Short mmCIF file of C-alpha atoms in Angstrom, two decimals:
data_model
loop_
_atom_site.label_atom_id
_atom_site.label_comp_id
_atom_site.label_asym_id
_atom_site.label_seq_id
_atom_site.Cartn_x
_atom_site.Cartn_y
_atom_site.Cartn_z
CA UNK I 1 -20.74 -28.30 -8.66
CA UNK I 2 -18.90 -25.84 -10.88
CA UNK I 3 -17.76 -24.02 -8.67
CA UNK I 4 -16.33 -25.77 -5.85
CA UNK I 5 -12.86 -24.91 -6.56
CA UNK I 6 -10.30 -28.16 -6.77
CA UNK I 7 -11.18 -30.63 -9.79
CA UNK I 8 -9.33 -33.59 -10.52
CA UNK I 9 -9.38 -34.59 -14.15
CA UNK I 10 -7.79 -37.78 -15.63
CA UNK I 11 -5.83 -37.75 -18.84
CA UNK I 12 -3.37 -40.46 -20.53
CA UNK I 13 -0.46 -38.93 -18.69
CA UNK I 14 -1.78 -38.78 -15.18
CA UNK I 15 -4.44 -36.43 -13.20
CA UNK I 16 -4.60 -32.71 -14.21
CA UNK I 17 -5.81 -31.13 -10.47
CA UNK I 18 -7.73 -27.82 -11.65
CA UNK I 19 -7.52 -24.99 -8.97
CA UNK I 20 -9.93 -22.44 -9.14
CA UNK I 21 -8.36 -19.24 -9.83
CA UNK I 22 -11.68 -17.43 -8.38
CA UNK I 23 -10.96 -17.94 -5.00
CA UNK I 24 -7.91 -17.27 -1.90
CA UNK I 25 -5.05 -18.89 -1.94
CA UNK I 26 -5.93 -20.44 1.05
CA UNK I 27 -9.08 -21.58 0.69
CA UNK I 28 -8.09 -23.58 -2.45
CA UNK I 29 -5.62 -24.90 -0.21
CA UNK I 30 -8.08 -25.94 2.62
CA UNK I 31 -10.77 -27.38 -0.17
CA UNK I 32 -7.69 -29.99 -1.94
CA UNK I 33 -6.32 -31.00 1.28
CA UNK I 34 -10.22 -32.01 1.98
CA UNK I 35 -10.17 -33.69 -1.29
CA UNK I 36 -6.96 -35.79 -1.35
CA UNK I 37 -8.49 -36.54 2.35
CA UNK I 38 -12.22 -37.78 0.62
CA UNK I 39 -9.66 -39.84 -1.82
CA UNK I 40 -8.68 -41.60 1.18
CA UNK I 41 -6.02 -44.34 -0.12
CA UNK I 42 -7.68 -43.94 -3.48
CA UNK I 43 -4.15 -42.89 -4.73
CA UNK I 44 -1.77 -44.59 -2.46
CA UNK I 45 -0.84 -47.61 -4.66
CA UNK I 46 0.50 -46.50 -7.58
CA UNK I 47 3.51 -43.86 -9.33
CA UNK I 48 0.62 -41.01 -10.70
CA UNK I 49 1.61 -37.88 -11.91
CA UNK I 50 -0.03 -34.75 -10.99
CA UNK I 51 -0.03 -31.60 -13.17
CA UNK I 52 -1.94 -28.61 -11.45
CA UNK I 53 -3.76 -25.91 -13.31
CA UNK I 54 -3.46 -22.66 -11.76
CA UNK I 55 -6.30 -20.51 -14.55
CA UNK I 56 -4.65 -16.63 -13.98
CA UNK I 57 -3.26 -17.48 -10.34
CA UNK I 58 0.06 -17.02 -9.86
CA UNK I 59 2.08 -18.51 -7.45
CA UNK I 60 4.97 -17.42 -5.48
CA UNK I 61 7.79 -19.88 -4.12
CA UNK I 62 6.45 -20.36 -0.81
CA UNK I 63 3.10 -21.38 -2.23
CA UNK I 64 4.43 -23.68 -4.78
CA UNK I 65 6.32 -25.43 -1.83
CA UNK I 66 2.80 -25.52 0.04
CA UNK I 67 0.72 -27.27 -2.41
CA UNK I 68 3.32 -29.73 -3.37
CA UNK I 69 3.49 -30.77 0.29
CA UNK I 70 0.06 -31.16 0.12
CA UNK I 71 0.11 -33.42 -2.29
CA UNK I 72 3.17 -35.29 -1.02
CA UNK I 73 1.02 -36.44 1.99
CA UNK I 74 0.08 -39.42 -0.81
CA UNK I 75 2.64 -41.11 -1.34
CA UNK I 76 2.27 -42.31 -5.04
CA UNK I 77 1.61 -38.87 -5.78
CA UNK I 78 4.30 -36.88 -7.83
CA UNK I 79 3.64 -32.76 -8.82
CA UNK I 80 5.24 -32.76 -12.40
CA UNK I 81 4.12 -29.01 -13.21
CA UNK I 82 2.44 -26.22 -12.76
CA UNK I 83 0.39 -24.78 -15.60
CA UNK I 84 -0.88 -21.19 -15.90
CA UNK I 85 -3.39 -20.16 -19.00
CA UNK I 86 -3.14 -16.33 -18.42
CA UNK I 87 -5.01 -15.48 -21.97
CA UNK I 88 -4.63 -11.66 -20.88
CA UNK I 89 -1.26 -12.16 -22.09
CA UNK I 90 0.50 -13.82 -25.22
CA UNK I 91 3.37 -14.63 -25.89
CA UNK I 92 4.41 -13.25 -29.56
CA UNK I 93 6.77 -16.44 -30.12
CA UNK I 94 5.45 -19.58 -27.65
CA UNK I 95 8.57 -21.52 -29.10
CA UNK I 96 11.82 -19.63 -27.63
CA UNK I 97 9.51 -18.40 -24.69
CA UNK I 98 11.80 -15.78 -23.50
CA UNK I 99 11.93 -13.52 -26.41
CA UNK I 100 8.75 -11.06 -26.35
CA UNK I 101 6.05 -10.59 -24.00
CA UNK I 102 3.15 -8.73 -25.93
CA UNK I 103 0.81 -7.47 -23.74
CA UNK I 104 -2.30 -5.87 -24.82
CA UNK I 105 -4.02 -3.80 -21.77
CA UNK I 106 -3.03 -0.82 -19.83
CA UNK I 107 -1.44 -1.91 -16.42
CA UNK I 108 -3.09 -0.47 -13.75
CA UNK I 109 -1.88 0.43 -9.96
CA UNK I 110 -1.08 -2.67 -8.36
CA UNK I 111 -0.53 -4.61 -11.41
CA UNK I 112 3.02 -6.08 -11.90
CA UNK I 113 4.40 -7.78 -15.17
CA UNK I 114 7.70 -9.82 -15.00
CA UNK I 115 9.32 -11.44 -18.26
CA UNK I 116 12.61 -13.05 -18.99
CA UNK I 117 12.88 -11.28 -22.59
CA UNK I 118 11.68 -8.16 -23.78
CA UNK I 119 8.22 -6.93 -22.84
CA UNK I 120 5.99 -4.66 -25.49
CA UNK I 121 2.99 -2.76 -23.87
CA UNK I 122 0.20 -1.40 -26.45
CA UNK I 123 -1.41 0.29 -23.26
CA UNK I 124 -0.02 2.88 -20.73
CA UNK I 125 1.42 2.09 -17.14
CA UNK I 126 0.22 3.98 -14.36
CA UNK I 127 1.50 5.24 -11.24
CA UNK I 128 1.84 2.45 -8.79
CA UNK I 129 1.83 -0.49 -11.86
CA UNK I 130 5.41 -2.17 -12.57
CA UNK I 131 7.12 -3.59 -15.36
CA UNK I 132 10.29 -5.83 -15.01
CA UNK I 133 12.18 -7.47 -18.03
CA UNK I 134 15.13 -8.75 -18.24
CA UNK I 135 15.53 -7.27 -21.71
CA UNK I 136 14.02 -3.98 -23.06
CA UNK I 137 10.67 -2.12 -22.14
CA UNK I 138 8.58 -0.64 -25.04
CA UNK I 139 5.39 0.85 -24.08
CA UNK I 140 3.36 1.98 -26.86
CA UNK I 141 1.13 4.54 -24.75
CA UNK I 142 1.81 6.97 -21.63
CA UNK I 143 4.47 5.19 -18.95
CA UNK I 144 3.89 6.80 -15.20
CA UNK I 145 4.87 3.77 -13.44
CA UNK I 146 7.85 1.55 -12.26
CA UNK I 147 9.84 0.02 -15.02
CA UNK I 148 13.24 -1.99 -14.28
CA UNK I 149 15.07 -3.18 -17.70
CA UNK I 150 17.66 -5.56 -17.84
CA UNK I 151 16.47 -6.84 -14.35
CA UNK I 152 19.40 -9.62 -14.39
CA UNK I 153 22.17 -7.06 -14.51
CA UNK I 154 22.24 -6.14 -18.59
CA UNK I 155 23.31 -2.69 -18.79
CA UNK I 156 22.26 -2.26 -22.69
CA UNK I 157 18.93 -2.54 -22.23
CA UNK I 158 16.44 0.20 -22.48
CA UNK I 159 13.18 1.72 -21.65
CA UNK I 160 11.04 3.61 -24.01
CA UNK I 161 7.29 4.95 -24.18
CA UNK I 162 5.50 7.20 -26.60
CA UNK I 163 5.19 9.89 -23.23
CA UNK I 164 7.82 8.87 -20.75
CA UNK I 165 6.84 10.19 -17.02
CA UNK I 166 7.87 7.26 -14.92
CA UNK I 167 7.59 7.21 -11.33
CA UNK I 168 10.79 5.20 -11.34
CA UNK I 169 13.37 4.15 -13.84
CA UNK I 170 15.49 0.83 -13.02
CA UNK I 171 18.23 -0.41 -15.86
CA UNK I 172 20.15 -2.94 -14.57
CA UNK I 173 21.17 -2.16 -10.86
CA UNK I 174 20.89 1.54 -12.16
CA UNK I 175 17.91 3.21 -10.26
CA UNK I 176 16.40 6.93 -11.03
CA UNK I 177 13.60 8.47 -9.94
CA UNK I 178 11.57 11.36 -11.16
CA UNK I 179 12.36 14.87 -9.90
CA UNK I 180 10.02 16.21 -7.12
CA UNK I 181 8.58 19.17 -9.15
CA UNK I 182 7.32 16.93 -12.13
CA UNK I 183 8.38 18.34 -15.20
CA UNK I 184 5.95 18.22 -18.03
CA UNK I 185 7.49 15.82 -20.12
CA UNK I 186 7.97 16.92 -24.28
CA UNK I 187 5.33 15.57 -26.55
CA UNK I 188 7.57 12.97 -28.26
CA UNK I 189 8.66 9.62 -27.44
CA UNK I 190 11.91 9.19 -25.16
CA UNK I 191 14.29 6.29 -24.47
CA UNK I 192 16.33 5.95 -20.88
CA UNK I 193 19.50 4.21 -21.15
CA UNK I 194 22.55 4.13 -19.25
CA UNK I 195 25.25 6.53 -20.36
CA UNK I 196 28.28 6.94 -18.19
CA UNK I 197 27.29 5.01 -14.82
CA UNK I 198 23.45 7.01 -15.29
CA UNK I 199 20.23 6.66 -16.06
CA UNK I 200 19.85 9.60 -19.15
CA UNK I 201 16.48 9.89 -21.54
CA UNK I 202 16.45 11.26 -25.05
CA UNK I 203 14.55 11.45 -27.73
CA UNK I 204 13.12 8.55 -29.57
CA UNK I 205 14.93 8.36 -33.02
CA UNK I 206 16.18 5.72 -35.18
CA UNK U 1 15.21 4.51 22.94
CA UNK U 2 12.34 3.35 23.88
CA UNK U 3 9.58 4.73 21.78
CA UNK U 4 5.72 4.55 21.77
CA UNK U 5 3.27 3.02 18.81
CA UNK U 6 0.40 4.04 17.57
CA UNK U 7 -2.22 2.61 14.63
CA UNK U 8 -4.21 5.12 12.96
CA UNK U 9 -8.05 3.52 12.54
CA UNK U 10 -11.36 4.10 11.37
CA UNK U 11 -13.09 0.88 10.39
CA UNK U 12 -14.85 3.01 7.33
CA UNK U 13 -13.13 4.29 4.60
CA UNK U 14 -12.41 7.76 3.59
CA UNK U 15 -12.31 9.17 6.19
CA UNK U 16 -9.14 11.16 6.51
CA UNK U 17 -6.51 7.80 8.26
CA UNK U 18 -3.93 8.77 5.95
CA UNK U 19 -4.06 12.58 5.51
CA UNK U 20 -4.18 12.17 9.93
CA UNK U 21 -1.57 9.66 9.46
CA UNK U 22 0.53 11.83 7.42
CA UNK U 23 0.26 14.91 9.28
CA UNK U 24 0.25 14.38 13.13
CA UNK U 25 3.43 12.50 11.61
CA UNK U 26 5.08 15.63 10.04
CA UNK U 27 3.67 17.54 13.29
CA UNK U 28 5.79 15.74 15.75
CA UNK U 29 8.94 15.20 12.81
CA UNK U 30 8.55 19.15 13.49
CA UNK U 31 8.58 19.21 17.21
CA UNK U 32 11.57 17.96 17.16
CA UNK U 33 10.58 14.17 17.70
CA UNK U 34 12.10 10.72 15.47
CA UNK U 35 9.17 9.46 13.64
CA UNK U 36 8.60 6.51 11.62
CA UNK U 37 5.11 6.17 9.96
CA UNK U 38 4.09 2.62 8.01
CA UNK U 39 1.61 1.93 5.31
CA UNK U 40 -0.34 -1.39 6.13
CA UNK U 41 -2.74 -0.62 3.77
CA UNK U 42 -0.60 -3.17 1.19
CA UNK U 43 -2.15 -3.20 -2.05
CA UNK U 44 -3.98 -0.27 -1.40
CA UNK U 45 -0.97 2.32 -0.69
CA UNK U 46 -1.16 6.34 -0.28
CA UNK U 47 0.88 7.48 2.90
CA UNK U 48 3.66 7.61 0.09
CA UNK U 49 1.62 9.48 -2.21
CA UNK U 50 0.33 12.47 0.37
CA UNK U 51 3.42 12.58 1.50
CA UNK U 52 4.78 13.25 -1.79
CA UNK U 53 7.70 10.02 -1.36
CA UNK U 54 6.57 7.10 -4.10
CA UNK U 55 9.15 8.21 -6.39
CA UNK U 56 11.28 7.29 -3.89
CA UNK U 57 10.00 3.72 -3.06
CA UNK U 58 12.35 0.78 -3.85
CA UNK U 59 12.07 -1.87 -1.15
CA UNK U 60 8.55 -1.86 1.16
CA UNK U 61 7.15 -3.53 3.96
CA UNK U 62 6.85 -6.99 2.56
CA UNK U 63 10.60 -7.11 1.42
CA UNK U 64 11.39 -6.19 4.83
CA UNK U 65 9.15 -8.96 6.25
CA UNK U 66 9.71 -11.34 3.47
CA UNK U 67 14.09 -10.60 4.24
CA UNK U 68 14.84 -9.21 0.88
CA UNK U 69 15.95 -6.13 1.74
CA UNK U 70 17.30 -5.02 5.41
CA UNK U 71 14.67 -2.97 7.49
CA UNK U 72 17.04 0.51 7.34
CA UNK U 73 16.67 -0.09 3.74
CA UNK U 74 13.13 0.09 3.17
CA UNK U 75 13.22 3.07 5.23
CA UNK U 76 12.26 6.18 3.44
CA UNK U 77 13.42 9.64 4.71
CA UNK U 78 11.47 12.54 4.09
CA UNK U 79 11.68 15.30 1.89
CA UNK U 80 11.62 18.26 4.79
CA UNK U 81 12.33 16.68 7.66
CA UNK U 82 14.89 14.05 8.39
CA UNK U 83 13.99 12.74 11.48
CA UNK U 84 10.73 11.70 9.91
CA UNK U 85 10.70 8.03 7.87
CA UNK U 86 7.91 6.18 5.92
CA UNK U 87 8.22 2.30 5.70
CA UNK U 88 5.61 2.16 2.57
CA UNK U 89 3.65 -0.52 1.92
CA UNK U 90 3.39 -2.87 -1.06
CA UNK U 91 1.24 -2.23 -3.97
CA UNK U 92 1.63 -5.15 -6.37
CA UNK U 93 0.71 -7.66 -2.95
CA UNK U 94 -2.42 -8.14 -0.60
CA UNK U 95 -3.05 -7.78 2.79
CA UNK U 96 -1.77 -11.93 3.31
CA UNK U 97 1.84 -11.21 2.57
CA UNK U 98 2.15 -10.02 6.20
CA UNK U 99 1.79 -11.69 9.27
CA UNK U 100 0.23 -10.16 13.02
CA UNK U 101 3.22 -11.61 14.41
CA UNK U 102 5.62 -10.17 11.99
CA UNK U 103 4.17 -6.78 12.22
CA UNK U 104 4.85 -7.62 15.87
CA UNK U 105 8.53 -8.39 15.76
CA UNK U 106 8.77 -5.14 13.47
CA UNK U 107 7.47 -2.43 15.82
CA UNK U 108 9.27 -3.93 18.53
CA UNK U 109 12.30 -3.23 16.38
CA UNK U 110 11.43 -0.02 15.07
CA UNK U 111 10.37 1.44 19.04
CA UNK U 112 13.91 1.17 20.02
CA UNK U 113 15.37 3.86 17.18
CA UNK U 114 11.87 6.08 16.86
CA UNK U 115 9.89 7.88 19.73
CA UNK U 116 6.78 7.65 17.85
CA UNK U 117 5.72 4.69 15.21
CA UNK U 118 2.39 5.40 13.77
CA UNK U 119 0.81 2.65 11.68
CA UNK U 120 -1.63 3.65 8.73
CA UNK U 121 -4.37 0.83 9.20
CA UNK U 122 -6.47 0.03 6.33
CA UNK U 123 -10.12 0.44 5.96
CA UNK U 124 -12.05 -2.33 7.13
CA UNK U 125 -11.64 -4.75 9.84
CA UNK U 126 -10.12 -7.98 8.59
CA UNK U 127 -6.79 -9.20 7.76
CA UNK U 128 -5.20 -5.64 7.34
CA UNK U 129 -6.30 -4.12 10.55
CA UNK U 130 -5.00 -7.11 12.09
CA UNK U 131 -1.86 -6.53 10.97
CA UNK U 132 -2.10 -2.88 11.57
CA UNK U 133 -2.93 -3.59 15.23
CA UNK U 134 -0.55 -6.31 15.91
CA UNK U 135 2.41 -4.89 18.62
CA UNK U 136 0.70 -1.17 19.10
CA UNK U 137 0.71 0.52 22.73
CA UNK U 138 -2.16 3.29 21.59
CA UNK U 139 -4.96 3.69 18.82
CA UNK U 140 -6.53 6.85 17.77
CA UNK U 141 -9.88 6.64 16.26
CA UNK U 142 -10.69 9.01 13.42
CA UNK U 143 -14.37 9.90 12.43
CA UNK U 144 -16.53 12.31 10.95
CA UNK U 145 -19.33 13.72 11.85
CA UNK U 146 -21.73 11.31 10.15
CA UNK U 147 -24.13 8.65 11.47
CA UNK U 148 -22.02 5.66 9.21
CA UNK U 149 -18.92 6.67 10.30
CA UNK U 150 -19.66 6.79 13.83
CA UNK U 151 -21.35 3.52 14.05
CA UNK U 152 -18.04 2.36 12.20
CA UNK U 153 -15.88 3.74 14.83
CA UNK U 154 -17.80 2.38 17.50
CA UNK U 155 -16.85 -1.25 16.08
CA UNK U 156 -13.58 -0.35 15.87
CA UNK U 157 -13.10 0.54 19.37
CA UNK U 158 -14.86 -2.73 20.15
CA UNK U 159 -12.44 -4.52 18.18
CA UNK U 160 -9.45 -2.75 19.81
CA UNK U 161 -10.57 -3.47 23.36
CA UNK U 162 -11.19 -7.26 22.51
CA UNK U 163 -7.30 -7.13 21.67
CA UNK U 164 -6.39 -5.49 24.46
CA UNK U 165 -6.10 -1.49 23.63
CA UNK U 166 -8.31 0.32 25.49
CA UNK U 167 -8.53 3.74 25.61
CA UNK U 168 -8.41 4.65 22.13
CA UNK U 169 -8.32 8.37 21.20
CA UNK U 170 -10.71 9.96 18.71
CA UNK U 171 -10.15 12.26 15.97
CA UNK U 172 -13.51 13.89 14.63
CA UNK U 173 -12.38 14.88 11.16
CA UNK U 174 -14.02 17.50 8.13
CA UNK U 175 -16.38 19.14 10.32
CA UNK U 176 -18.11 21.91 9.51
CA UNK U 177 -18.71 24.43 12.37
CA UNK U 178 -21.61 26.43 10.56
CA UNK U 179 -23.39 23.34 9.86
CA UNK U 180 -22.96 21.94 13.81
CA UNK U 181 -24.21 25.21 14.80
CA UNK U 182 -27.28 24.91 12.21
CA UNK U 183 -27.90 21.86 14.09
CA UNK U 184 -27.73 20.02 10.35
CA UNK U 185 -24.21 17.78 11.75
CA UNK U 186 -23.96 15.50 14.48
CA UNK U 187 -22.99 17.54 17.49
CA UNK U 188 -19.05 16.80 19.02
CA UNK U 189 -20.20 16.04 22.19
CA UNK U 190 -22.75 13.91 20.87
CA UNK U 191 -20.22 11.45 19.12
CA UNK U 192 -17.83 11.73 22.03
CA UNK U 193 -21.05 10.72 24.11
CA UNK U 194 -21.61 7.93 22.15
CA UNK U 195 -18.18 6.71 21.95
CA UNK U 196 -17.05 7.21 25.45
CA UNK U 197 -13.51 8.16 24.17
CA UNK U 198 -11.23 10.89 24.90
CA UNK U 199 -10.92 13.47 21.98
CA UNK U 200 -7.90 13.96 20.39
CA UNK U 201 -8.69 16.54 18.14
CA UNK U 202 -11.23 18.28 15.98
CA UNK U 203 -10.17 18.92 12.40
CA UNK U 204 -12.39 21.06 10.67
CA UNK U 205 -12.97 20.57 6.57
CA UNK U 206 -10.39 22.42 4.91
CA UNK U 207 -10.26 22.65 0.77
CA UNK U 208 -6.49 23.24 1.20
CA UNK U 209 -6.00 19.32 2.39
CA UNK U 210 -7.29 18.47 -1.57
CA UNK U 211 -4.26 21.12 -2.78
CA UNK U 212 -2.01 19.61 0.45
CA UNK U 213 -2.42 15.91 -0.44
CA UNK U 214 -2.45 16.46 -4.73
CA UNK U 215 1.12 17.70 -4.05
CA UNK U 216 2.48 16.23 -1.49
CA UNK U 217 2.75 18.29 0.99
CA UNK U 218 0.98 17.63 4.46
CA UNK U 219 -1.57 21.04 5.69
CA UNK U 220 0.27 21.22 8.79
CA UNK U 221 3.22 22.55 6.89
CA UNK U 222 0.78 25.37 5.64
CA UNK U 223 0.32 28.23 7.48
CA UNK U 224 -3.24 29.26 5.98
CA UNK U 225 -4.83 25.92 6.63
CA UNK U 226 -6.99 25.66 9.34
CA UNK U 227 -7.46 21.69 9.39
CA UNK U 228 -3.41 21.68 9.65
CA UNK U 229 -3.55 24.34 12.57
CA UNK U 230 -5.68 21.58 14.25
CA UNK U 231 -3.49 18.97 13.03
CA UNK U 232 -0.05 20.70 14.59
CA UNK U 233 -2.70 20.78 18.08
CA UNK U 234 -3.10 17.37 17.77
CA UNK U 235 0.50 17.09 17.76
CA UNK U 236 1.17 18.90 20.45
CA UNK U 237 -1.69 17.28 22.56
CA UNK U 238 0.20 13.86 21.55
CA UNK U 239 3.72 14.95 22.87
CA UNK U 240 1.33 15.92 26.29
CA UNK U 241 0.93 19.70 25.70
CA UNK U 242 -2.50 21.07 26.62
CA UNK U 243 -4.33 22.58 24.03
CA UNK U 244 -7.95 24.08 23.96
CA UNK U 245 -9.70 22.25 21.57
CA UNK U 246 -10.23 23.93 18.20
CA UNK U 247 -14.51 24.45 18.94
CA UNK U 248 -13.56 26.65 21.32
CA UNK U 249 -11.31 28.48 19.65
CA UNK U 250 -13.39 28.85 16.47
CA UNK U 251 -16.33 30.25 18.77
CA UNK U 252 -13.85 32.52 20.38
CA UNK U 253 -12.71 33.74 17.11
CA UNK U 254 -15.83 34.21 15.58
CA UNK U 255 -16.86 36.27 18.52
CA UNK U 256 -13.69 38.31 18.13
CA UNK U 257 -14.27 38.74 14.55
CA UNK U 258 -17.68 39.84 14.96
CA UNK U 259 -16.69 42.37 17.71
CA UNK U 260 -14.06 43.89 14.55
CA UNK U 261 -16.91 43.92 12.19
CA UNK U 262 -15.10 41.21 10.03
CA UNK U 263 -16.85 38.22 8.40
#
């Protein structure tokens, strides 16, 4: 019964609810709402704190809100976090947690990464993939996608790549978007940053 | 205004929704017409691409829906022609981040500034062609000439008149005139036959929609290509023009090629 989806695991803290990161939103939903509903009062007596695994899922607001309605249906039951384990990425320094994102694959269409600090890429970004930090953007590889630096509004942040062809640059509340006629771009890294109110690139040196 | 709404269908994929999508959309932009074309195909987005616009893309259908960005916003005006607009989809979402009933609420909206809202519907016939579905007055079907494709269509148009659009329109696109007359593709009438629809158009396969789509620019901006000739007749059949179906032009022209000695 591996696969069924919603586990419920019992540590010294409380119960550790795993949700299967395999399947829809909304059938995980459906299958622990069954569950708590097997439990019957099973966990109506007592304070017990819940900690849900997510695996690789990632939740938005609205979802977060969902499940922890679900689970407030019981009354003794309390959500006390949510816990990813994304191993695609690490982070470089667990500790501060918002200082460097390392991330070790190329980020394909569709794929979005969002960090607090700085975010390093030893891959490319392709068209259609987007990176937000609210620090600086290094991608070590080509960068054809969406990258916004600074996100929160810091103006000194950058964005540089070993080719730079983005289909969009965003630093800060700065936005700048490739020319129509794509220019081929020089075979050197570059570095956007904002110079007087725009979004300019130069050359890589330091 | 009050404006009419369209969803561009198929059922299978690859068979020419967007490029159709892209350029019956340019086609009436260039008649003179206010058109707004959306990408439902979130996740999976191209209208943008053909139409030579992602660069441009900062807020998309799910901020719109999801209120984090006002609809105007979202809005994308074209390169060429400014009474044309793309609402583009989301890439980095799924097909669940929109609602039938907000897709509703958004056509409804958008009918009142546009005379013509075409929807890009995704391949396939769940959640996304829902959405692509939900609030449209008129659906064109667009098939080729192959056995799949047809039986694909014919679900389709099941699945439209269970919702309550009947009367869909169908679009037979890439055909290949020599090989209909070799008797090698499925005959026009045939398919028509079969899926007791009126035809919208014949679009007949064109190399320059591979140059047309790579860069942007939609065939029925280019003079040369004979798939956008049929696209600007679509067009013009849409807006209530009558115009002899390309089949019969191509057999006229052949004739009067053969009659110069030309080939």
């Amino acid at each position: 019964m591996k696969n069924e989806g919603v586990v419920f695991k019992g540590d010294l803290d409380g119960v550790i609810v795993n949700l299967s990161d395999q399947l829809e939103f909304d059938t995980v939903k459906e299958k622990l709402q069954d569950k708590l509903a097997e439990a019957g009062n099973f966990f109506d007596e007592e304070k017990i704190n819940i900690k849900v695994e997510l695996g690789t899922r990632e939740l938005n607001a609205e979802q977060k809100k969902e499940l922890i309605n679900i689970f407030k249906d019981k009354p003794g039951l309390s959500v006390l976090e949510f816990i990813n384990h994304d191993d695609r990425f690490s982070d470089s320094e667990t500790e501060t947690g918002n200082d460097t994102l390392l991330v070790k694959q190329t980020l394909r269409s569709g794929q979005s990464i969002s960090h607090e600090g700085n975010i390093v890429i030893q891959g490319s970004v392709n068209p259609g993939a987007e990176v937000i930090a609210e620090g600086d953007i290094i991608i070590m590889g080509k960068f054809k996608g969406i990258a916004h630096a600074g996100a929160k509004g810091n103006v000194e942040a950058t964005i540089s790549a070993f080719r730079l062809e983005p289909t969009q640059l965003r630093i800060a509340h700065y936005i700048s978007r490739a020319p129509d006629n794509p220019l081929s771009s020089p075979e050197h890294p570059e570095v956007a940053f904002i110079k007087d109110k725009h979004i300019v690139i130069d050359y890589l040196k330091r | 205004m009050d404006g009419k709404s369209y969803v561009i269908t198929s059922g299978k994929g690859g068979v020419g929704k967007t490029t159709t999508v892209a350029n019956i959309g340019t086609g009436l932009a260039k008649l003179g017409r206010k058109v707004v074309l959306i990408d439902a195909d979130i996740g999976l987005r191209n209208l943008d691409v053909v139409l030579g616009l992602e660069n441009r893309i900062v807020y998309d259908i799910v901020d719109v829906v999801e209120g984090n960005c006002r609809l105007e916003q979202a809005l994308i005006r074209d390169k060429r022609y400014s009474s044309l607009h793309l609402l583009p989809a989301a890439q980095t979402r799924d097909k669940t981040a929109v609602e039938p009933g907000q897709m509703r609420e958004l056509m409804e909206e958008l009918k009142e500034d546009y005379d013509y809202v075409i929807v890009d519907s995704p391949a396939g016939i769940e959640r996304g062609f829902k959405n692509a579905i939900a609030g449209v007055d008129e659906a064109v079907v667009v098939t080729t000439p192959e056995v799949s494709a047809v039986r694909d269509a014919d679900r389709i148009i099941g699945m439209l008149e269970a919702e309550g659009i009947s009367g869909a329109d169908l679009i037979i696109n890439r055909v290949r005139m020599d090989m209909v007359k070799k008797g090698d593709m499925m005959n026009i009438e045939d398919m028509v036959e079969i899926l007791a629809v009126d035809q919208l158009g014949v679009i007949p396969e064109d190399e320059e929609i591979v140059v047309s789509t790579n860069r942007g620019k939609p065939a029925v901006l280019v003079d040369k290509s004979k798939a956008g000739q049929a696209f600007w007749n679509v067009a013009r059949r849409i807006e209530g023009e009558e115009v002899p179906m390309l089949s019969l032009e191509e057999g006229f022209f052949d004739k009067f090629k053969e009659f110069f000695g030309w080939s």
